[in-house]
Short mmCIF file of C-alpha atoms in Angstrom, two decimals:
data_model
loop_
_atom_site.label_atom_id
_atom_site.label_comp_id
_atom_site.label_asym_id
_atom_site.label_seq_id
_atom_site.Cartn_x
_atom_site.Cartn_y
_atom_site.Cartn_z
CA MET J 7 -44.09 -17.36 26.33
CA THR J 8 -43.31 -15.53 22.54
CA GLU J 9 -39.40 -16.10 23.28
CA LEU J 10 -39.86 -19.25 24.87
CA HIS J 11 -41.04 -20.66 21.73
CA ASN J 12 -38.87 -18.92 19.18
CA ALA J 13 -35.59 -20.19 21.28
CA PRO J 14 -35.16 -23.67 19.86
CA GLU J 15 -34.89 -21.93 16.41
CA VAL J 16 -32.64 -19.44 17.70
CA LEU J 17 -30.41 -22.23 19.19
CA ASP J 18 -30.46 -24.47 15.65
CA PRO J 19 -27.08 -25.27 15.29
CA ARG J 20 -27.57 -24.42 11.33
CA SER J 21 -28.33 -20.82 12.05
CA LEU J 22 -25.29 -20.45 14.22
CA ARG J 23 -22.67 -21.17 11.47
CA ILE J 24 -24.81 -19.46 9.24
CA VAL J 25 -24.07 -16.07 11.72
CA ARG J 26 -20.26 -17.19 12.26
CA GLY J 27 -19.96 -17.30 8.83
CA PHE J 28 -21.10 -13.72 8.17
CA TYR J 29 -18.82 -12.50 11.22
CA ARG J 30 -15.81 -14.44 9.36
CA ALA J 31 -17.19 -12.62 5.92
CA ALA J 32 -16.94 -9.13 7.13
CA LEU J 33 -13.59 -9.96 8.75
CA CYS J 34 -12.25 -11.00 5.40
CA CYS J 35 -14.31 -7.92 4.00
CA ALA J 36 -12.36 -5.69 6.85
CA LEU J 37 -8.93 -6.72 5.81
CA PHE J 38 -8.83 -7.88 2.52
CA PRO J 39 -8.90 -3.76 1.10
CA MET J 40 -6.62 -2.62 3.42
CA PHE J 41 -3.59 -5.24 2.47
CA THR J 42 -4.47 -5.38 -0.77
CA GLY J 43 -3.59 -1.46 -0.88
CA ILE J 44 -0.99 -1.31 1.46
CA SER J 45 0.27 -4.28 -0.31
CA ILE J 46 -0.39 -2.20 -4.14
CA LEU J 47 1.32 0.83 -2.31
CA THR J 48 4.22 -0.69 -1.18
CA ALA J 49 5.55 -2.94 -4.41
CA TYR J 50 4.84 0.37 -6.17
CA TRP J 51 7.41 2.08 -3.91
CA ALA J 52 9.47 -0.79 -4.58
CA THR J 53 9.07 -1.23 -8.48
CA TYR J 54 7.62 1.70 -9.79
CA ALA J 55 5.47 -0.09 -12.08
CA ASP J 56 2.90 1.93 -14.35
CA SER J 57 0.44 -0.93 -14.29
CA LEU J 58 0.66 -0.54 -9.92
CA ILE J 59 -0.89 2.97 -10.55
CA THR J 60 -3.49 1.18 -12.54
CA ALA J 61 -3.91 -1.25 -9.96
CA GLY J 62 -4.21 1.14 -6.73
CA LEU J 63 -7.37 3.11 -8.66
CA PHE J 64 -8.95 -0.03 -9.36
CA MET J 65 -9.16 -1.06 -5.88
CA LEU J 66 -10.96 2.30 -4.31
CA PRO J 67 -14.02 1.60 -6.19
CA VAL J 68 -13.54 -2.18 -5.49
CA GLY J 69 -12.07 -1.95 -2.12
CA THR J 70 -15.32 0.76 -1.11
CA CYS J 71 -17.89 -2.24 -2.34
CA ILE J 72 -16.15 -4.79 -0.17
CA VAL J 73 -16.28 -2.60 2.75
CA ILE J 74 -20.10 -2.00 2.37
CA VAL J 75 -20.47 -5.81 1.76
CA GLY J 76 -19.05 -6.06 5.48
CA VAL J 77 -21.01 -3.83 7.05
CA ALA J 78 -24.01 -5.35 5.91
CA PHE J 79 -22.36 -8.89 7.42
CA SER J 80 -21.61 -7.22 10.42
CA THR J 81 -25.37 -5.59 10.70
CA ILE J 82 -26.66 -9.00 9.98
CA CYS J 83 -24.50 -10.64 12.88
CA GLY J 84 -25.47 -7.25 15.32
CA LEU J 85 -29.43 -8.08 14.81
CA TYR J 86 -29.17 -11.54 15.39
CA GLN J 87 -27.17 -11.08 18.66
CA ARG J 88 -29.37 -8.55 19.62
CA LYS J 89 -32.18 -11.07 19.47
CA VAL J 90 -30.70 -13.86 21.36
CA ARG J 91 -29.96 -11.38 24.12
CA ARG J 92 -32.95 -10.95 24.87
CA LEU J 93 -32.95 -14.60 25.59
CA ASN J 94 -30.12 -14.81 27.63
CA ILE J 95 -28.16 -17.22 25.55
CA ARG J 96 -24.79 -17.36 24.87
CA LEU J 97 -23.78 -15.70 21.70
CA PRO J 98 -21.87 -17.20 18.97
CA THR J 99 -19.78 -13.68 19.01
CA ARG J 100 -18.61 -12.00 21.52
CA ARG J 101 -19.96 -8.28 21.09
CA TRP J 102 -16.20 -6.60 21.16
CA ARG J 103 -15.29 -8.83 18.63
CA LEU J 104 -18.14 -7.71 16.33
CA PHE J 105 -17.33 -4.09 17.38
CA PHE J 106 -13.58 -4.75 16.36
CA VAL J 107 -14.82 -5.90 12.72
CA VAL J 108 -16.72 -2.62 12.40
CA LEU J 109 -13.57 -0.46 13.55
CA LEU J 110 -11.84 -2.32 10.68
CA LEU J 111 -14.09 -1.74 7.99
CA LEU J 112 -14.24 1.96 8.99
CA ALA J 113 -10.45 2.30 8.99
CA ASN J 114 -10.17 1.29 5.49
CA PHE J 115 -11.44 4.65 4.73
CA PRO J 116 -8.29 6.60 6.47
CA VAL J 117 -6.06 4.11 5.25
CA ALA J 118 -7.17 4.65 1.63
CA ILE J 119 -6.85 7.85 1.56
CA ALA J 120 -3.26 8.10 2.87
CA CYS J 121 -2.87 5.35 0.43
CA ALA J 122 -3.67 7.45 -2.32
CA ARG J 123 -2.20 10.32 -0.82
CA ALA J 124 1.32 8.55 -0.98
CA GLY J 125 0.98 7.39 -4.20
CA ILE J 126 0.10 10.45 -5.37
CA ASP J 127 3.48 12.12 -3.71
CA LEU J 128 5.62 9.22 -5.20
CA SER J 129 4.18 9.10 -8.59
CA GLN J 130 5.52 12.44 -8.93
CA SER J 131 8.90 12.16 -7.62
CA GLN J 132 11.94 11.37 -9.61
CA ILE J 133 13.77 8.16 -8.42
CA VAL J 134 17.35 7.88 -10.03
CA ASP J 135 19.10 4.12 -9.28
CA VAL J 136 22.62 4.68 -10.00
CA ARG J 137 25.05 1.16 -9.92
CA ASN J 138 28.65 1.01 -10.33
CA GLU J 139 30.31 -1.19 -12.63
CA THR J 140 33.23 0.37 -13.36
CA GLY J 141 35.46 -2.20 -11.14
CA SER J 142 37.08 0.41 -9.19
CA ILE J 143 35.64 3.23 -6.52
CA ILE J 144 33.50 5.95 -7.94
CA ASP J 145 35.05 9.17 -5.68
CA GLN J 146 31.74 11.64 -5.59
CA CYS J 147 28.56 10.86 -7.24
CA THR J 148 25.79 13.95 -7.88
CA ILE J 149 23.21 13.79 -9.33
CA GLU J 150 20.88 17.23 -10.49
CA ALA J 151 17.60 18.18 -11.31
CA PRO J 152 16.28 21.60 -11.82
CA GLY J 153 15.89 22.92 -8.13
CA ASP J 154 17.03 20.00 -6.22
CA HIS J 155 20.66 17.69 -6.16
CA ARG J 156 21.67 15.14 -4.00
CA GLU J 157 25.42 13.86 -3.88
CA PHE J 158 27.04 10.63 -2.56
CA THR J 159 30.63 9.46 -2.22
CA SER J 160 32.99 6.39 -1.88
CA LEU J 161 30.87 4.28 -4.57
CA ALA J 162 32.02 0.61 -4.15
CA PRO J 163 32.09 -1.17 -7.01
CA GLY J 164 29.07 -3.04 -7.45
CA SER J 165 27.44 -1.40 -5.06
CA HIS J 166 24.37 1.45 -5.58
CA VAL J 167 22.34 4.46 -4.41
CA ARG J 168 19.08 5.64 -4.83
CA ALA J 169 18.29 9.55 -4.84
CA ARG J 170 14.23 10.57 -4.79
CA LEU J 171 14.15 13.85 -5.90
CA HIS J 172 11.51 16.72 -6.07
CA SER J 173 11.47 18.93 -8.57
CA ASN J 174 9.31 20.99 -9.84
CA MET J 175 10.80 22.93 -12.83
CA ASP J 176 11.72 22.52 -16.10
CA GLY J 177 15.09 20.44 -17.43
CA ASN J 178 16.84 17.61 -17.20
CA VAL J 179 18.32 14.94 -14.63
CA VAL J 180 22.09 14.82 -14.91
CA VAL J 181 24.49 11.89 -12.60
CA ILE J 182 27.61 13.27 -12.50
CA VAL J 183 30.75 10.94 -11.48
CA HIS J 184 33.90 11.60 -10.37
CA GLN J 185 36.35 8.65 -10.62
CA GLY J 186 39.95 8.62 -10.31
CA GLY J 187 40.35 12.65 -11.46
CA ARG J 188 38.01 11.56 -14.71
CA THR J 189 34.20 13.37 -14.77
CA GLU J 190 31.92 11.98 -16.83
CA ARG J 191 28.37 13.53 -16.78
CA ILE J 192 24.98 10.78 -17.63
CA VAL J 193 21.83 12.23 -18.48
CA ALA J 194 18.66 10.29 -16.37
CA GLN J 195 15.91 11.78 -18.09
CA ASP J 196 15.65 14.47 -20.77
CA TYR J 197 13.30 16.73 -19.44
CA VAL J 198 11.14 17.05 -16.32
CA SER J 199 8.56 19.63 -15.24
CA GLY J 200 7.37 18.13 -12.11
CA ASN J 201 6.54 14.62 -13.66
CA GLY J 202 7.32 11.39 -12.18
CA PHE J 203 9.99 8.60 -13.27
CA HIS J 204 12.55 5.91 -12.47
CA SER J 205 16.01 5.76 -14.42
CA ARG J 206 18.47 3.35 -13.61
CA VAL J 207 21.84 4.22 -14.44
CA HIS J 208 24.96 1.72 -15.08
CA VAL J 209 28.37 3.42 -14.83
CA LYS J 210 30.55 1.92 -16.87
CA PRO J 211 34.30 2.05 -17.62
CA GLY J 212 35.30 3.73 -20.44
CA LEU J 213 32.49 6.23 -21.05
CA THR J 214 29.95 3.68 -22.03
CA SER J 215 27.18 4.09 -19.28
CA THR J 216 23.89 3.53 -19.69
CA VAL J 217 20.64 4.38 -18.43
CA GLU J 218 17.27 2.44 -18.28
#
């Protein structure tokens, strides 16, 4: 008799809308930190902007708080579903959907760890972009760092190459360009000691190359 007496309260459309709102909020709490973290990592890989490191570090505690809120919303939905299941009433949100949201919420933690490790690896790598602005083909381009190097051949006019170096030794990073029997040595970074950086070398005619 008690369950039948409470049935109208469970079926209240307003209550159903509130529970659906909690479910959607939990889903947003699961997706937002994950996609934001991956987006920040992707943007950092493309640009190496220092501000993105700050954004990534800021997102770790913020994302954790959002996930905790999402777990609370999921718990509310789960308790409501458990209540209406006793009354043999059609659930507003299927159980597997709620279970999937919980898995997404928990997946944020390994994703955050993976993004953090990838970000640390990227921040410690030495990136050198070389662009051929000479108007003719570069026969060979060698990018050297202490204990590591990359070689490229036949660099067409207007094209560019990127080298990702992992040097843990002291020294400088240089770009050696061989073109038409001439050799130019360009210092891309004065000093490295396991630290990361991103340099852009513009190879220009007449030994007027520049480094950004």
